[in-house]
Structures are given as C-alpha cells and as structure tokens.
Coordinates of C-alpha atoms and ligand atoms in Angstrom, one line a residue:
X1 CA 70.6 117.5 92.7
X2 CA 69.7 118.2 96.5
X3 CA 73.0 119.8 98.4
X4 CA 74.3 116.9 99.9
X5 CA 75.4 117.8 103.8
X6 CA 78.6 115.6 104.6
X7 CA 81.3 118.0 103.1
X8 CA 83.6 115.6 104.3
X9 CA 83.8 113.8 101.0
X10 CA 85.0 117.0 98.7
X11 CA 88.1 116.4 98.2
X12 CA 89.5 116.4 94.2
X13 CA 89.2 113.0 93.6
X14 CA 85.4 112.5 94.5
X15 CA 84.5 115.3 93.0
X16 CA 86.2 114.3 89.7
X17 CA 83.8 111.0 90.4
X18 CA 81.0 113.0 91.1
X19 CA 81.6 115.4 88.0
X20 CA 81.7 112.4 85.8
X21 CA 78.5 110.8 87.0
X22 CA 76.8 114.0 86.6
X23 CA 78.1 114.1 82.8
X24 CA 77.2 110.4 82.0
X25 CA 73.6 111.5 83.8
X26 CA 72.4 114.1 81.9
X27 CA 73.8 112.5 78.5
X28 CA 71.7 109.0 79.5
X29 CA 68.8 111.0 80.4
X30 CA 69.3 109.1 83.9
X31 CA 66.5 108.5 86.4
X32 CA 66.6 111.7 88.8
X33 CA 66.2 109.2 92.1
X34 CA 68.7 107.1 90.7
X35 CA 71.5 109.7 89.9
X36 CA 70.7 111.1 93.4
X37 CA 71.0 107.9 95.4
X38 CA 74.6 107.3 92.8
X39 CA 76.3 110.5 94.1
X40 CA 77.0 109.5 97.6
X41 CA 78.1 106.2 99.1
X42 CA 75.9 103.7 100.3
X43 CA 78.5 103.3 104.0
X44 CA 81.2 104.8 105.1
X45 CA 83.8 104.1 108.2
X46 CA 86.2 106.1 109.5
X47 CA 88.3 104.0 112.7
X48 CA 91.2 104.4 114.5
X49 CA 94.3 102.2 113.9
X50 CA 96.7 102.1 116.6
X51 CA 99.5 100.0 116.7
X52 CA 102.9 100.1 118.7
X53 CA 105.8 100.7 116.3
X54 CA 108.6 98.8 116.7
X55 CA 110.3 101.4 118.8
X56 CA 107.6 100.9 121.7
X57 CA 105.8 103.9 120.5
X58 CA 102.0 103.7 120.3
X59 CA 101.2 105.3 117.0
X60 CA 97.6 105.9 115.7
X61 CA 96.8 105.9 112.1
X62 CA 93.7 106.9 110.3
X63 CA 91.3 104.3 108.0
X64 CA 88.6 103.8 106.1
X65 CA 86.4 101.7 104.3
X66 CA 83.8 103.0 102.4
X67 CA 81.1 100.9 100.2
X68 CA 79.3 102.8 97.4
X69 CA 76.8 100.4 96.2
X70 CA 75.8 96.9 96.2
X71 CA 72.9 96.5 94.2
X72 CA 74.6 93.9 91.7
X73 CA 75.6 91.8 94.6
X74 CA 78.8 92.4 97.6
X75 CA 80.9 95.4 97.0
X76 CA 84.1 94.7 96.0
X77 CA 87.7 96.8 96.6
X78 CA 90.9 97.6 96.9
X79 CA 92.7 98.5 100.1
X80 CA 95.4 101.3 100.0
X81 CA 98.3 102.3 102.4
X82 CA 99.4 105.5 101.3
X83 CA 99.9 109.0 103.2
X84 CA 97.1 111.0 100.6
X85 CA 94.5 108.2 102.2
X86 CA 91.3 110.2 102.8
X87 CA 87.9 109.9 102.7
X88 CA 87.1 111.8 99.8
X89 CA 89.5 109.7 97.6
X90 CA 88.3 106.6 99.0
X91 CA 84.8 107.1 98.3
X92 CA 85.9 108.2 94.4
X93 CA 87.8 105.0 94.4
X94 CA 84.5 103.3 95.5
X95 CA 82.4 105.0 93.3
X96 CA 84.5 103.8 90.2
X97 CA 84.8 100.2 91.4
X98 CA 80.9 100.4 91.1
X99 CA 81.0 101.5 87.6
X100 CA 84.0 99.0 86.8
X101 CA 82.3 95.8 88.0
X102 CA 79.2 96.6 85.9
X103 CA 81.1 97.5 83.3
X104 CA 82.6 93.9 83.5
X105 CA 79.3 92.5 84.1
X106 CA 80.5 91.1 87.4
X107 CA 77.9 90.4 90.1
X108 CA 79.7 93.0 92.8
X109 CA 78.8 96.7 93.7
X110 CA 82.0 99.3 94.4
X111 CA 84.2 99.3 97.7
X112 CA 87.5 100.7 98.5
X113 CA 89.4 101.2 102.0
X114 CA 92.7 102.8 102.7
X115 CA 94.9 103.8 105.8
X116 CA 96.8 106.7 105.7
X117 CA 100.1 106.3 106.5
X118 CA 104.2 106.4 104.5
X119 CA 103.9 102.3 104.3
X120 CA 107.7 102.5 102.7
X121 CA 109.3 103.7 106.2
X122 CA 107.2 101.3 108.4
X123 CA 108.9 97.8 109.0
X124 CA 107.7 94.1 108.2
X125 CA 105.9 93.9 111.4
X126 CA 104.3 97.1 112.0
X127 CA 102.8 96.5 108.4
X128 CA 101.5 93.2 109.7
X129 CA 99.9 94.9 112.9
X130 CA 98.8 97.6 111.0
X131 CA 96.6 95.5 108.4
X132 CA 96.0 93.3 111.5
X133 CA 94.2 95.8 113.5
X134 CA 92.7 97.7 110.3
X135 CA 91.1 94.4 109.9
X136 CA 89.7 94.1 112.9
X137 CA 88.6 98.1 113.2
X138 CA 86.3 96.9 109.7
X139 CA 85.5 93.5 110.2
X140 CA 81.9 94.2 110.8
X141 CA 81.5 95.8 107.5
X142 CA 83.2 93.0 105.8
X143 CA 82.6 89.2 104.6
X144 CA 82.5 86.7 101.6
X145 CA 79.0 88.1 100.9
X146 CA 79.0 92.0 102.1
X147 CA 82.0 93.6 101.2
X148 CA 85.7 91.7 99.2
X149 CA 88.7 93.4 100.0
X150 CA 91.8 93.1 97.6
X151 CA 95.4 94.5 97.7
X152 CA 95.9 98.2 95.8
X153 CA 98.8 101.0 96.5
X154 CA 101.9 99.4 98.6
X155 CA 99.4 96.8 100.1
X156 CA 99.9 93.4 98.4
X157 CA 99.7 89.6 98.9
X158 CA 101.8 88.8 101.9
X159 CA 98.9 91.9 103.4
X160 CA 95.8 89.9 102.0
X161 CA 96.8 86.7 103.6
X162 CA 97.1 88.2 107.2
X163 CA 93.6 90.2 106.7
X164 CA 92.7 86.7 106.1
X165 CA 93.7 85.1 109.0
X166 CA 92.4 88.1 111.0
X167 CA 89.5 87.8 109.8
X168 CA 89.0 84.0 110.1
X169 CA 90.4 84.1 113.6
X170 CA 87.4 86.3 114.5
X171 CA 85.0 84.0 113.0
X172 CA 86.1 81.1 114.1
X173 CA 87.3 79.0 110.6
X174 CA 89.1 79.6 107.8
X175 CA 86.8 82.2 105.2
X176 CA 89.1 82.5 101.9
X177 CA 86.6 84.1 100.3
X178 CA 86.7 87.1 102.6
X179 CA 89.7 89.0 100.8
X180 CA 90.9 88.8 97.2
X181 CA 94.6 88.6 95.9
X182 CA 95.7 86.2 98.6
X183 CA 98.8 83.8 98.0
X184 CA 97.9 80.5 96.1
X185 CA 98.6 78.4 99.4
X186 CA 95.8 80.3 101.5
X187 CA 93.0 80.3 98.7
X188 CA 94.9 82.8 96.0
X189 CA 94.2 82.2 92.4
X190 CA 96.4 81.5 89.5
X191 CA 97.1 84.4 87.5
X192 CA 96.1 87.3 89.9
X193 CA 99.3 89.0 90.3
X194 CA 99.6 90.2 87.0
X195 CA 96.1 90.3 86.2
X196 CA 96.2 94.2 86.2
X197 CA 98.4 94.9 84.0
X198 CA 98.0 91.7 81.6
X199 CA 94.5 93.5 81.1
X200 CA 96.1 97.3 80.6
X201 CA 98.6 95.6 78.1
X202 CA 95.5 93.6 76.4
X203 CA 93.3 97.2 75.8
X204 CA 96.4 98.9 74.8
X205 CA 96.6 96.1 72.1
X206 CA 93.0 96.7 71.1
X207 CA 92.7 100.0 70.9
X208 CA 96.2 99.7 68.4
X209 CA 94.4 97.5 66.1
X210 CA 91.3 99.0 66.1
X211 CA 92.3 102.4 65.3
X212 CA 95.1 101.5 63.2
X213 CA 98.1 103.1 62.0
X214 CA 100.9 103.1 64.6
X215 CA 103.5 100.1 62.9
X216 CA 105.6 97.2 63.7
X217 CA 106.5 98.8 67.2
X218 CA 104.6 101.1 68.6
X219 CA 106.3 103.3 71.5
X220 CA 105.3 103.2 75.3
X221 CA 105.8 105.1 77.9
X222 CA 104.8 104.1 81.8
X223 CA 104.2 106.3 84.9
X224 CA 104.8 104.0 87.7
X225 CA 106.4 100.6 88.1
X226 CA 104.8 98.8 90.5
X227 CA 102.3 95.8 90.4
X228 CA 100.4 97.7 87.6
X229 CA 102.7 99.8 85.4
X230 CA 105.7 96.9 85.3
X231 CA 103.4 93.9 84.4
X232 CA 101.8 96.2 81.4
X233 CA 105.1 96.8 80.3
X234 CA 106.3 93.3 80.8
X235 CA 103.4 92.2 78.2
X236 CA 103.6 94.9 76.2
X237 CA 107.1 94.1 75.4
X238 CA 106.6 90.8 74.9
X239 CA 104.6 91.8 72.4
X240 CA 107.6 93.6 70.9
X241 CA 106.3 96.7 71.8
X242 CA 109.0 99.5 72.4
X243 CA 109.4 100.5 76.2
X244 CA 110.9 103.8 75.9
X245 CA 110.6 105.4 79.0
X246 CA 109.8 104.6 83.0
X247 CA 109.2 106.7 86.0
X248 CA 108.6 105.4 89.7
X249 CA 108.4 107.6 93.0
X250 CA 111.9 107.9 93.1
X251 CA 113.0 108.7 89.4
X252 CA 112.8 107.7 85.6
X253 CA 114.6 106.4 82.9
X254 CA 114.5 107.5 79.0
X255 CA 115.8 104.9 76.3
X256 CA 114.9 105.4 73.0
X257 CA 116.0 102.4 71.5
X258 CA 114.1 100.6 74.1
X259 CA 114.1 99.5 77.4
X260 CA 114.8 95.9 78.4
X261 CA 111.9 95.3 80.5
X262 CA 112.7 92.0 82.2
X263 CA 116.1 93.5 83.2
X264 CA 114.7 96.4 84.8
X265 CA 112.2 94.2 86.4
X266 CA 115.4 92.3 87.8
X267 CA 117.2 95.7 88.8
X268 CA 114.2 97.4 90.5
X269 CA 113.8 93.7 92.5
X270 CA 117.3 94.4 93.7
X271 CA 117.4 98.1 94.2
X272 CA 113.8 98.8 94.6
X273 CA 113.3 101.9 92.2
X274 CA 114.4 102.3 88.2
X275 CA 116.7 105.0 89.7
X276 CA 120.1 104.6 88.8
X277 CA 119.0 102.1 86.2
X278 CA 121.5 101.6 82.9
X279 CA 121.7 102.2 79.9
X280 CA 118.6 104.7 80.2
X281 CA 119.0 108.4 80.1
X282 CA 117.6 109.9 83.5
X283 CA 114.1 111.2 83.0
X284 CA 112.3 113.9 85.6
X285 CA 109.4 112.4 86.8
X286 CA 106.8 115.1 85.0
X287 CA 108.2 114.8 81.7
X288 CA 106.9 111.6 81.3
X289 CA 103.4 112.8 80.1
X290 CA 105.2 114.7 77.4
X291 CA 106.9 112.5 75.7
X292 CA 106.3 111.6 72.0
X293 CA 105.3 108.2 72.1
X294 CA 102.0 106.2 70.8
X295 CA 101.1 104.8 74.2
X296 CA 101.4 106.3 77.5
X297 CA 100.3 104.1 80.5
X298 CA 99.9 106.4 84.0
X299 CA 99.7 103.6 86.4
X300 CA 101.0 105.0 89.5
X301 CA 99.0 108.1 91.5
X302 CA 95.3 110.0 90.7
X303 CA 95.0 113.5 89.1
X304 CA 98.6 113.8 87.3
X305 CA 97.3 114.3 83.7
X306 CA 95.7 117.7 84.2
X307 CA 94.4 121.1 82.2
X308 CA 98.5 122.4 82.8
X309 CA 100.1 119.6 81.3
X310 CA 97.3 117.8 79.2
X311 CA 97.8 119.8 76.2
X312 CA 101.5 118.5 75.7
X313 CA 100.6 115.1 75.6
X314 CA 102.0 113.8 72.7
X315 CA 101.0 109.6 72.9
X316 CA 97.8 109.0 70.8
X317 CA 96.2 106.3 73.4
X318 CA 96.4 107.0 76.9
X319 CA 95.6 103.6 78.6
X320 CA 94.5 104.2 82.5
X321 CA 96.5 101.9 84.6
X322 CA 96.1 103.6 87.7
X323 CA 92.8 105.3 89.3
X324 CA 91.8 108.7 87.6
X325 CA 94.9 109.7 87.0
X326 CA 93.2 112.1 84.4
X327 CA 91.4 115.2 85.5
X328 CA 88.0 116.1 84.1
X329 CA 89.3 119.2 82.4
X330 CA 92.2 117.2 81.1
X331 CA 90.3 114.4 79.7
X332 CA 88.2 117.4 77.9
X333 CA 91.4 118.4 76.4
X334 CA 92.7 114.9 75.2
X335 CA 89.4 114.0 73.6
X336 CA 89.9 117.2 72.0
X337 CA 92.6 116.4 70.6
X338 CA 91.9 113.3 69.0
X339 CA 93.8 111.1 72.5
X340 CA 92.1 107.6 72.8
X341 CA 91.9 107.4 76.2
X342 CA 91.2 104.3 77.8
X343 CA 89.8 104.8 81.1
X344 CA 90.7 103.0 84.3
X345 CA 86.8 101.5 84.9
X346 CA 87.8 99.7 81.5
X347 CA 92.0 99.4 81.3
X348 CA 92.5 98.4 84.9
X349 CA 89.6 96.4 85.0
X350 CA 92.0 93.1 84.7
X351 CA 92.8 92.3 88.5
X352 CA 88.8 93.0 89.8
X353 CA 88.0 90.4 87.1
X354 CA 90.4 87.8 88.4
X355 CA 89.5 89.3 92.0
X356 CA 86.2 87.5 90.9
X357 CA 87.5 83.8 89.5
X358 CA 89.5 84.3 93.0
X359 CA 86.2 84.8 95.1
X360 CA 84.6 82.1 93.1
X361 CA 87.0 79.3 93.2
X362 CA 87.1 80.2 97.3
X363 CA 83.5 79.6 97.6
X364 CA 83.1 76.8 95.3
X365 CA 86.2 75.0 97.1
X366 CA 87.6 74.6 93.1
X367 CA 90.5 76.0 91.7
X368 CA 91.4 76.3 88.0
X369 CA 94.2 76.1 85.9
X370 CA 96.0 79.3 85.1
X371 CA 95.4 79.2 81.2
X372 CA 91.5 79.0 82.3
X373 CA 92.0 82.1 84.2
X374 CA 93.5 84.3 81.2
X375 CA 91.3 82.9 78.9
X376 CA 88.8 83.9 80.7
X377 CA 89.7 87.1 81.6
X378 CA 90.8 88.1 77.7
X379 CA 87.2 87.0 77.1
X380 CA 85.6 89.6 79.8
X381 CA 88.1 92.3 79.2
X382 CA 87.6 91.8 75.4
X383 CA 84.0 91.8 75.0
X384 CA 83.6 94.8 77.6
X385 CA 86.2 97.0 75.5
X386 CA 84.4 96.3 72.1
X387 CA 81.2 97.1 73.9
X388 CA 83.0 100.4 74.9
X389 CA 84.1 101.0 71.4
X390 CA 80.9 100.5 69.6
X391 CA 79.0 102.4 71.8
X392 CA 81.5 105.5 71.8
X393 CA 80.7 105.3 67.9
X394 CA 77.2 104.9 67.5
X395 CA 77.0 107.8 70.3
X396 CA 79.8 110.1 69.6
X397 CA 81.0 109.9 72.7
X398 CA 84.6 109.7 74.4
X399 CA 85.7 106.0 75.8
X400 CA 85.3 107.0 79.1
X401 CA 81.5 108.5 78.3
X402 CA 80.6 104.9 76.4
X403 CA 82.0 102.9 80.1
X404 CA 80.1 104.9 82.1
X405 CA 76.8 104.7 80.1
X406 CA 77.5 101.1 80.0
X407 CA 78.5 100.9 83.9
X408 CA 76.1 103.1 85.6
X409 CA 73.4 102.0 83.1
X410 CA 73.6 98.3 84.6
X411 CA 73.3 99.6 88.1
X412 CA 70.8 102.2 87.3
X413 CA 68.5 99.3 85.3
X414 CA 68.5 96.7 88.7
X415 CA 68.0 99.9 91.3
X416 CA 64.7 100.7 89.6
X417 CA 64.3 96.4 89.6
X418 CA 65.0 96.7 93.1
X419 CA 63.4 99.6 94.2
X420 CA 63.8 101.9 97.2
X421 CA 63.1 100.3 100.4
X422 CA 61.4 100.6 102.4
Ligands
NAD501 P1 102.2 99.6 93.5 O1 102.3 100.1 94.9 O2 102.6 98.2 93.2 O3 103.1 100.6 92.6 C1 102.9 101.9 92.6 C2 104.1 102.5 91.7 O4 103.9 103.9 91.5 C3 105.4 102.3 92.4 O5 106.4 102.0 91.4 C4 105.7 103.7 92.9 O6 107.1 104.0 93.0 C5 105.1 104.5 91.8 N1 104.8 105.9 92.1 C6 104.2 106.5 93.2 N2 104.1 107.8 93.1 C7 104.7 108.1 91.9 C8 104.9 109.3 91.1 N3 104.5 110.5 91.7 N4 105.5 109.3 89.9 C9 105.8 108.1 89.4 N5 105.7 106.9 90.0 C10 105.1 106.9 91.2 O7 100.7 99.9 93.1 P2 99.9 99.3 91.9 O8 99.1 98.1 92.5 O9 100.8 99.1 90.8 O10 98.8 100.4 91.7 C11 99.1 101.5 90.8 C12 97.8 102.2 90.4 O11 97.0 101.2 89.8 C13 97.0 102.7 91.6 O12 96.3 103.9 91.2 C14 95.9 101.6 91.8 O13 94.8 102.1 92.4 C15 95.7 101.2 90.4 N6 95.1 99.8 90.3 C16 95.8 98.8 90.8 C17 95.3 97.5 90.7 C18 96.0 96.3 91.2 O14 95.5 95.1 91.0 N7 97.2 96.4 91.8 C19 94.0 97.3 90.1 C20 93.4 98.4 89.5 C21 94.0 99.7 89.6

C-alpha cells in the first residue's frame, strides 16, 4: 500500500482500524485498488466551534466530521463530545461504521463526528450552543441523503433534537430525517434508546447458546454504565443473568451474589455514577477486565483491553459494547486463548439498525409500533451474527475476522460495481 501523506490521522485508534483492514485484506485476497481507496476516508472536516460560555467567556472548541465511505448509500454516524475527540479516532470510528452497516446489510456507508471538549463540566445551555453551532460548522456535509448523524459518548437525545432544528432552520422546513436518535415527538423512533444495548445483550445470548456450557446463570461483568453498558445489563438480567460487577468513570461496584440492575439504574439516575452504590463491594476501575466471570461487556472507552492486561481476562465471551475497546495485539491474545469475542461492528450494531427504521419511518412520514421495531431488529442482528458464526467456522477465523470478511466484502463487491470515477 502507497505511503499515504496526511499523518494527521495516526493516532492509536485509526491505526488499530487500519491494522484490521489490512489483516481482513490479505486473508480475502482483497482487490489491491479497493483496499487502497478503504484505508483513508472518503471526507474529512475539521471546524472551529466557538461559543460564549455562560460566564461571558468566548470559548473555542475543536470538531469534526469525517465520512469514510458511501458506496452502499449515505454515511451514517455517531456524534461524540468527549475531551480524547480527534481526528484519528474519528476517522477509526468512521471506518468501522462502514464495516458495521454492511455487516447489517443496511443501505449506509460509515460516518462519525465528535467535538472535543469535558461535556460533564459544561452547563445545559452551553451544550445546546455547542451542538447548535457544531451543527452549523458541518451542515454542508450533512443531510437525509449525504451523511445521518446519531447521538454516541455524553451526546444524546435532548442533543439530536436541537441538531435538528438547526439544521431545519437553515433549510427552511422541518428535515427529521437529517439526524438519528431524536425524541419520539420530533420524528424519534420507538425503541431507539435502548436499541444498543438490547442488541449487545441479544449476541451475548447467542453466543451462550451456541457455544454451550456456561449454566442456569451465567456471570457478567460491564465496563461502563451509560446508554450502552446499563441497557445490556438491564436485558441481560432480565434474562436472569448474574450482574456481578459495574464500573463507570467515576468508580465500580463488585457483588457476587448479583447486582440488582434496575436499582442501580434508579441510584445512578439520582446520583449520576455507581459510586457509593450498596450493597456492592467497591471495585477499581481496571480490575474489571480481570474478573472471573463468563461475560464481560466493555462498553464505555476504546483501547482498554490491551497486550498488558489481555492475558488475565478471565470471562470466556467478550461482547464489544463500546468502539474497539480491544487492541489488535490484545484481540491476538484472547483468540489465543480460546475468548469469543464479539466485536463491536457485530455486538453494538443494535442502535445503527434502529438508527435505520428511524431514518426510514422519517422519510416515509410512517411510524411503527415498538414490538415491529424489536422484532425487526432481533431479526437483523440475528441473522448477521449466525452469518458471523458460520463463517468464522468454515474459515477458521476469529469473530471479528468473519465480520470484517462479511463487511468489507459487501463494500468491496459494489466499489468494483461502481467503479472509479471518473
Ligand atoms: P454514555 O455516555 O451513555 O456512557 C458512557 C459510560 O462510560 C458512562 O457510564 C461513563 O461514566 C463510562 N466511562 C467513561 N470512561 C470510563 C472508564 N474509563 N471506565 C469505566 N467507565 C467509563 O455512552 P454510550 O452511548 O453508552 O457509549 C458507550 C460506548 O458504546 C462508546 O464507545 C460508544 O461509541 C459505543 N456505542 C454507543 C452506541 C449508542 O447507541 N449509544 C452505539 C454503538 C456503540
């Protein structure tokens, strides 16, 4: 592959991406024009965000948008307000929503954007500026057909709806279909919310009965307790699986005979972390990937499965909630070791799906129930992980190797369709 000039993207994160697409390449025998058009994104924006903070003070933040490829159709992405927001990770991010809505078989290439900034210290309404003016700094990249923002890290609902409005205000009427993971009242779907993690929860599930062995209640443990990692628990315990331990930003709980997930739900609504949560023992935030449970769910922050800590993982399935948080050399050791892993393109695949019916009901004007909406997304997620399973079988490969032969295969099959213009 030809030295690529714009350094700007190597960061960890992309080149984990990269590393991965290489892998998948060379073990699909993939098209040498193909793989070298797959390595980079197709656009990228970099803008300014200033806003005046509550205080008076003009503050300027940095953001991005970045769309990897749209040969299936629109790009499609999450937006992220967080302070390790970079290019580099935002073009990873991109590059594995690409591989995630083929995967899915959804007609969408990969986006993600991001603004890098400590979201938790800012107030309600230099959030809404913020998102306001972010919208407006990458509105020409954006639209119903061109490129589908949807909420991600500390950016949620309440966010969607004003990038909505924003953007509608621009154009002149109201555009639903312009953002995903809006509230019902503005053109929101049923059933997005907890579409995430009711799909992380559902391949959990699968990958228990398919590979067998693990009882009447197999253990879980879950990095991160936001929109992701508490829904997954939520549905895994309603499933009477045992919740054992919890970590969020701020601190983690241990409780062998279980945790009561709805509870802590109610607590963490109250007091906005798990910290200082009863009857759990306290748990430091890195011992979480060591604990000796069946399932662990990291569905909080990239890279924190790595080669120093991935050889005391003790959980037989690892089921990606969150973005890469497994390193290349760490997913080498797990697969090693005999650790399912389910990777994100596949586990968290659940709220891009929905992200779809969303876009869809928006631009047909016709909304479904919410039992339509789960069962179609079990369906989706369903099929898409047996197709992962049988092909890591039939091709000795690792989960993560099957999705991406599956994913980039797609993509790779309508490019050379397409062709290279001009
Ligand atoms: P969120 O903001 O709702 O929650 C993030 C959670 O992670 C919070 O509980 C936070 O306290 C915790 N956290 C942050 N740093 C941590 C650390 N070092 N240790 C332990 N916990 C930590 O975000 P979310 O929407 O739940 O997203 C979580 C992950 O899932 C991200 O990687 C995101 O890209 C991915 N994801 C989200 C969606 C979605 O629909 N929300 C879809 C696909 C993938």
């Amino acid at each position: 592959m030809s030295q690529h000039p714009m350094k700007e993207f190597y960061n960890e994160t992309f080149y984990m991406a990269q590393k991965q697409l290489d892998a998948v390449a060379e073990t699909m025998n993939l098209d040498a024009g193909v793989h070298e058009r797959l390595r980079f994104p197709r656009k990228s924006l970099i803008v300014s965000v200033p806003i005046k903070l509550d205080n008076g003070i003009t503050k300027l933040f940095m953001g991005y948008r970045v769309q990897h490829d749209q040969t299936l159709g629109p790009s499609k992405g999450g937006v992220r307000f967080h302070h390790d927001v970079q290019l580099g990770e935002v073009a990873a991010l991109a590059m594995w929503m690409t591989w995630k809505c083929s995967l899915l078989n959804l007609p969408y290439g990969g986006a993600k954007g991001g603004v890098c900034c400590f979201p938790e210290e800012m107030s309600e309404n230099e959030l809404e500026r913020l998102t306001r003016r972010y919208t407006t700094e990458i509105l020409s990249m954006i639209g119903p057909e061109k490129d589908i923002p949807a909420p991600d890290m500390y950016t949620n609902e309440k966010m969607m709806a004003w990038m909505m409005d924003t953007y509608s205000n621009f154009i002149g009427y109201a555009v639903p279909g312009v953002v995903t993971g809006k509230p019902v009242s503005v053109g929101g779907t049923l059933g997005r919310v907890e579409a995430t993690g009711r799909g992380v929860a559902l391949t959990a599930e699968l990958a228990v009965q398919k590979l067998g062995g693990f009882g009447d209640a197999p253990t879980v443990a879950v990095q991160g307790f936001g929109n992701v990692g508490s829904v997954t628990a939520k549905f895994l315990h309603q499933k009477g699986y045992k919740i054992v331990a919890v970590t969020d930003a701020k601190g983690g709980i241990y409780d062998p005979t279980g945790i009561d997930v709805p509870k802590l739900q109610a607590y963490v609504r109250e007091h906005g972390s798990v910290e200082g949560y009863h009857p759990g023992d306290e748990l430091d935030l890195k011992d979480i990937f060591e604990l000796d449970v069946d399932i662990l769910v990291p569905a909080a922050v990239a890279n924190c499965i790595t080669e120093s800590n991935a050889d005391r993982v003790k959980a037989k399935i690892v089921a990606e909630g969150a973005n890469g948080p497994v390193t290349t050399e760490a997913d080498r050791i797990l697969d090693a070791k005999g650790v399912y892993v389910i990777p994100g393109i596949l586990a968290n695949a659940g709220g891009v799906v929905v992200s779809y019916f969303e876009w869809v009901q928006d631009i047909q004007h016709l909304f479904w129930s919410e039992n339509e909406v789960t069962n179609k997304l079990t369906y989706l997620m369903t099929k898409a992980f047996d197709e992962v399973f049988h092909t890591a079988l039939e091709r000795k490969v690792s989960p993560r190797t099957a999705a991406m032969i599956i994913g980039v295969g797609r993509v790779a099959e309508a490019k050379k369709l397409r062709g290279l213009y001009p």
